[in-house]
CSV table of C-alpha atoms in Angstrom, one decimal:
chain,number,residue,atom,x,y,z
A,438,UNK,CA,14.1,-63.9,61.0
A,439,UNK,CA,12.8,-63.7,57.2
A,440,UNK,CA,10.9,-60.7,56.3
A,441,UNK,CA,7.1,-61.0,56.8
A,442,UNK,CA,5.7,-60.9,53.1
A,443,UNK,CA,2.0,-60.0,53.8
A,444,UNK,CA,-0.6,-61.7,50.9
A,445,UNK,CA,-2.2,-59.1,47.9
A,446,UNK,CA,-5.6,-59.3,49.7
A,447,UNK,CA,-8.6,-60.5,47.2
A,448,UNK,CA,-10.2,-57.2,45.4
A,449,UNK,CA,-12.8,-55.0,47.6
A,450,UNK,CA,-16.5,-55.6,45.3
A,451,UNK,CA,-18.2,-52.5,46.1
A,452,UNK,CA,-21.9,-51.6,45.0
A,453,UNK,CA,-20.4,-49.3,41.9
A,454,UNK,CA,-17.8,-52.3,41.2
A,455,UNK,CA,-20.9,-54.9,41.0
A,456,UNK,CA,-22.4,-52.4,38.5
A,457,UNK,CA,-19.5,-52.0,36.1
A,458,UNK,CA,-19.2,-55.7,36.1
A,459,UNK,CA,-22.7,-56.0,35.0
A,460,UNK,CA,-22.6,-53.8,32.4
A,461,UNK,CA,-19.5,-54.6,30.7
A,462,UNK,CA,-21.2,-58.1,30.3
A,463,UNK,CA,-20.2,-60.3,33.0
A,464,UNK,CA,-21.4,-61.0,36.1
A,465,UNK,CA,-22.2,-58.6,39.3
A,466,UNK,CA,-20.8,-61.3,41.4
A,467,UNK,CA,-16.7,-61.6,41.2
A,468,UNK,CA,-15.2,-65.8,41.2
A,469,UNK,CA,-15.4,-67.2,44.3
A,470,UNK,CA,-18.4,-64.9,45.9
A,471,UNK,CA,-21.4,-65.3,46.8
A,472,UNK,CA,-24.2,-63.6,48.2
A,473,UNK,CA,-27.3,-63.9,50.6
A,474,UNK,CA,-30.2,-62.0,50.8
A,475,UNK,CA,-31.2,-61.9,54.1
A,476,UNK,CA,-34.5,-59.7,53.5
A,477,UNK,CA,-36.5,-57.8,51.0
A,478,UNK,CA,-39.8,-55.8,51.5
A,479,UNK,CA,-41.5,-52.5,51.5
A,480,UNK,CA,-41.4,-50.4,54.7
A,481,UNK,CA,-41.7,-47.2,55.9
A,482,UNK,CA,-38.7,-44.9,54.9
A,483,UNK,CA,-37.0,-43.6,58.3
A,484,UNK,CA,-35.7,-39.9,58.3
A,485,UNK,CA,-32.6,-40.7,56.7
A,486,UNK,CA,-34.1,-42.9,53.6
A,487,UNK,CA,-36.5,-40.3,53.0
A,488,UNK,CA,-34.0,-37.4,52.6
A,489,UNK,CA,-31.7,-39.7,50.7
A,490,UNK,CA,-34.4,-40.3,47.7
A,491,UNK,CA,-36.3,-37.4,48.2
A,492,UNK,CA,-39.5,-39.1,50.0
A,493,UNK,CA,-41.9,-37.9,52.8
A,494,UNK,CA,-40.4,-40.1,56.0
A,495,UNK,CA,-43.3,-42.8,56.1
A,496,UNK,CA,-43.4,-42.9,52.6
A,497,UNK,CA,-43.0,-46.9,51.2
A,498,UNK,CA,-39.7,-48.0,50.0
A,499,UNK,CA,-38.2,-50.9,49.4
A,500,UNK,CA,-35.6,-52.6,51.7
A,501,UNK,CA,-32.8,-55.3,50.0
A,502,UNK,CA,-30.4,-56.4,52.5
A,503,UNK,CA,-27.6,-58.7,51.3
A,504,UNK,CA,-24.6,-60.3,52.4
A,505,UNK,CA,-21.8,-60.7,50.5
A,506,UNK,CA,-18.6,-63.6,51.2
A,507,UNK,CA,-16.2,-65.5,49.5
A,508,UNK,CA,-14.0,-68.2,51.3
A,509,UNK,CA,-11.8,-65.0,53.9
A,510,UNK,CA,-15.2,-64.5,55.4
A,511,UNK,CA,-17.5,-61.5,54.9
A,512,UNK,CA,-17.4,-59.3,52.1
A,513,UNK,CA,-20.0,-56.6,53.2
A,514,UNK,CA,-23.1,-56.2,54.6
A,515,UNK,CA,-25.1,-54.4,51.8
A,516,UNK,CA,-28.2,-52.9,52.6
A,517,UNK,CA,-30.4,-51.6,49.2
A,518,UNK,CA,-33.4,-48.5,49.2
A,519,UNK,CA,-35.4,-47.6,46.1
A,520,UNK,CA,-38.8,-45.6,46.1
A,521,UNK,CA,-41.2,-48.1,46.9
A,522,UNK,CA,-43.4,-47.3,43.7
A,523,UNK,CA,-40.7,-49.9,41.7
A,524,UNK,CA,-42.5,-52.7,43.9
A,525,UNK,CA,-45.4,-52.3,41.3
A,526,UNK,CA,-43.5,-52.7,38.3
A,527,UNK,CA,-40.9,-54.7,39.3
A,528,UNK,CA,-42.4,-57.4,42.4
A,529,UNK,CA,-39.0,-59.3,42.4
A,530,UNK,CA,-37.7,-56.5,44.6
A,531,UNK,CA,-39.7,-57.7,47.3
A,532,UNK,CA,-38.9,-61.4,47.1
A,533,UNK,CA,-35.8,-62.6,49.4
A,534,UNK,CA,-33.4,-63.6,46.2
A,535,UNK,CA,-30.7,-62.8,44.2
A,536,UNK,CA,-31.8,-60.7,41.3
A,537,UNK,CA,-29.8,-61.8,37.7
A,538,UNK,CA,-29.0,-58.2,36.5
A,539,UNK,CA,-28.8,-56.5,40.3
A,540,UNK,CA,-31.6,-53.7,41.2
A,541,UNK,CA,-29.9,-51.6,38.9
A,542,UNK,CA,-31.2,-53.8,35.4
A,543,UNK,CA,-34.1,-54.7,36.4
A,544,UNK,CA,-34.9,-51.1,37.2
A,545,UNK,CA,-33.5,-49.9,34.2
A,546,UNK,CA,-35.4,-53.0,32.2
A,547,UNK,CA,-38.9,-52.1,33.7
A,548,UNK,CA,-39.0,-48.6,34.2
A,549,UNK,CA,-36.4,-47.5,31.6
A,550,UNK,CA,-34.4,-45.2,34.2
A,551,UNK,CA,-30.8,-45.7,34.2
A,552,UNK,CA,-28.4,-45.1,36.8
A,553,UNK,CA,-26.1,-42.4,35.0
A,554,UNK,CA,-24.6,-40.7,37.6
A,555,UNK,CA,-23.6,-41.2,41.5
A,556,UNK,CA,-22.0,-40.0,44.3
A,557,UNK,CA,-19.5,-42.4,47.1
A,558,UNK,CA,-19.0,-41.5,50.3
A,559,UNK,CA,-17.0,-43.7,52.7
A,560,UNK,CA,-16.3,-43.1,56.1
A,561,UNK,CA,-15.3,-45.3,59.7
A,562,UNK,CA,-18.9,-46.3,61.4
A,563,UNK,CA,-19.0,-48.7,64.3
A,564,UNK,CA,-21.4,-51.5,63.3
A,565,UNK,CA,-24.7,-51.0,64.8
A,566,UNK,CA,-26.3,-54.0,67.0
A,567,UNK,CA,-28.2,-55.6,64.1
A,568,UNK,CA,-26.0,-56.0,62.0
A,569,UNK,CA,-23.4,-57.6,63.8
A,570,UNK,CA,-24.4,-60.9,63.4
A,571,UNK,CA,-24.3,-60.7,60.2
A,572,UNK,CA,-20.4,-59.1,59.7
A,573,UNK,CA,-19.8,-61.5,62.5
A,574,UNK,CA,-18.1,-58.9,65.0
A,575,UNK,CA,-19.1,-57.5,67.9
A,576,UNK,CA,-21.6,-54.9,67.9
A,577,UNK,CA,-20.1,-51.2,67.8
A,578,UNK,CA,-16.7,-52.3,65.8
A,579,UNK,CA,-15.2,-50.0,63.8
A,580,UNK,CA,-15.7,-50.9,59.8
A,581,UNK,CA,-15.4,-49.0,56.8
A,582,UNK,CA,-19.0,-48.2,55.7
A,583,UNK,CA,-19.4,-47.0,51.4
A,584,UNK,CA,-22.8,-45.5,50.8
A,585,UNK,CA,-23.9,-44.5,47.2
A,586,UNK,CA,-26.5,-42.4,45.9
A,587,UNK,CA,-27.7,-43.6,42.4
A,588,UNK,CA,-29.3,-40.8,39.7
A,589,UNK,CA,-31.2,-41.5,36.5
A,590,UNK,CA,-31.1,-39.8,33.5
A,591,UNK,CA,-33.5,-37.4,34.7
A,592,UNK,CA,-31.9,-36.5,37.5
A,593,UNK,CA,-33.8,-38.5,40.0
A,594,UNK,CA,-32.5,-40.4,43.1
A,595,UNK,CA,-33.0,-44.3,42.1
A,596,UNK,CA,-31.2,-46.2,45.1
A,597,UNK,CA,-29.8,-45.5,48.1
A,598,UNK,CA,-27.4,-48.1,49.6
A,599,UNK,CA,-25.1,-48.4,52.4
A,600,UNK,CA,-22.0,-51.4,52.4
A,601,UNK,CA,-20.8,-52.0,55.6
A,602,UNK,CA,-17.4,-54.0,54.4
A,603,UNK,CA,-16.4,-56.9,56.2
A,604,UNK,CA,-13.7,-56.5,58.9
A,605,UNK,CA,-9.9,-57.0,57.6
A,606,UNK,CA,-10.7,-56.3,54.5
A,607,UNK,CA,-8.8,-53.7,52.5
A,608,UNK,CA,-10.4,-51.2,50.3
A,609,UNK,CA,-8.3,-51.2,46.9
A,610,UNK,CA,-8.5,-49.8,43.7
A,611,UNK,CA,-6.4,-50.7,40.5
A,612,UNK,CA,-7.1,-48.4,37.2
A,613,UNK,CA,-5.0,-48.4,34.3
A,614,UNK,CA,-3.0,-45.6,33.1
A,615,UNK,CA,-3.1,-43.7,29.8
């Protein structure tokens, strides 16, 4: 019997990867990927989002949800939360369509607030009922959850984002070594 050869998985593009790609002058979407904007609008901040953004529970926040897919299936279900005040100067945030420069670029362009620091947390989480159809998995399926906080040059959180990574995807990283 021939040894089984595992095909190298395509890179899993995370939110921080998309920001890096964008700032390098490229597209935030890799070749072969596509983005489906599932929703965008203002809503009252749930407790965890309010805490992450330094707001009061119930304060208006922008919520944008996207699904990234490629020929292999779902890459990630991504939800971004931003302070509601951003909607006044960037009403595109409330439109369920892709943003050419993503939330980072639009916020920087309209407010001058540039994301300069981030914190990432990765954990195994069970897929909530409402997210399961978008990941093509049964509710409760364990997946990797990638959570990001982004701070601007003034030390204020500008975005809180959570990606539920698609099933059977490897989280990989490649680095140039000096």
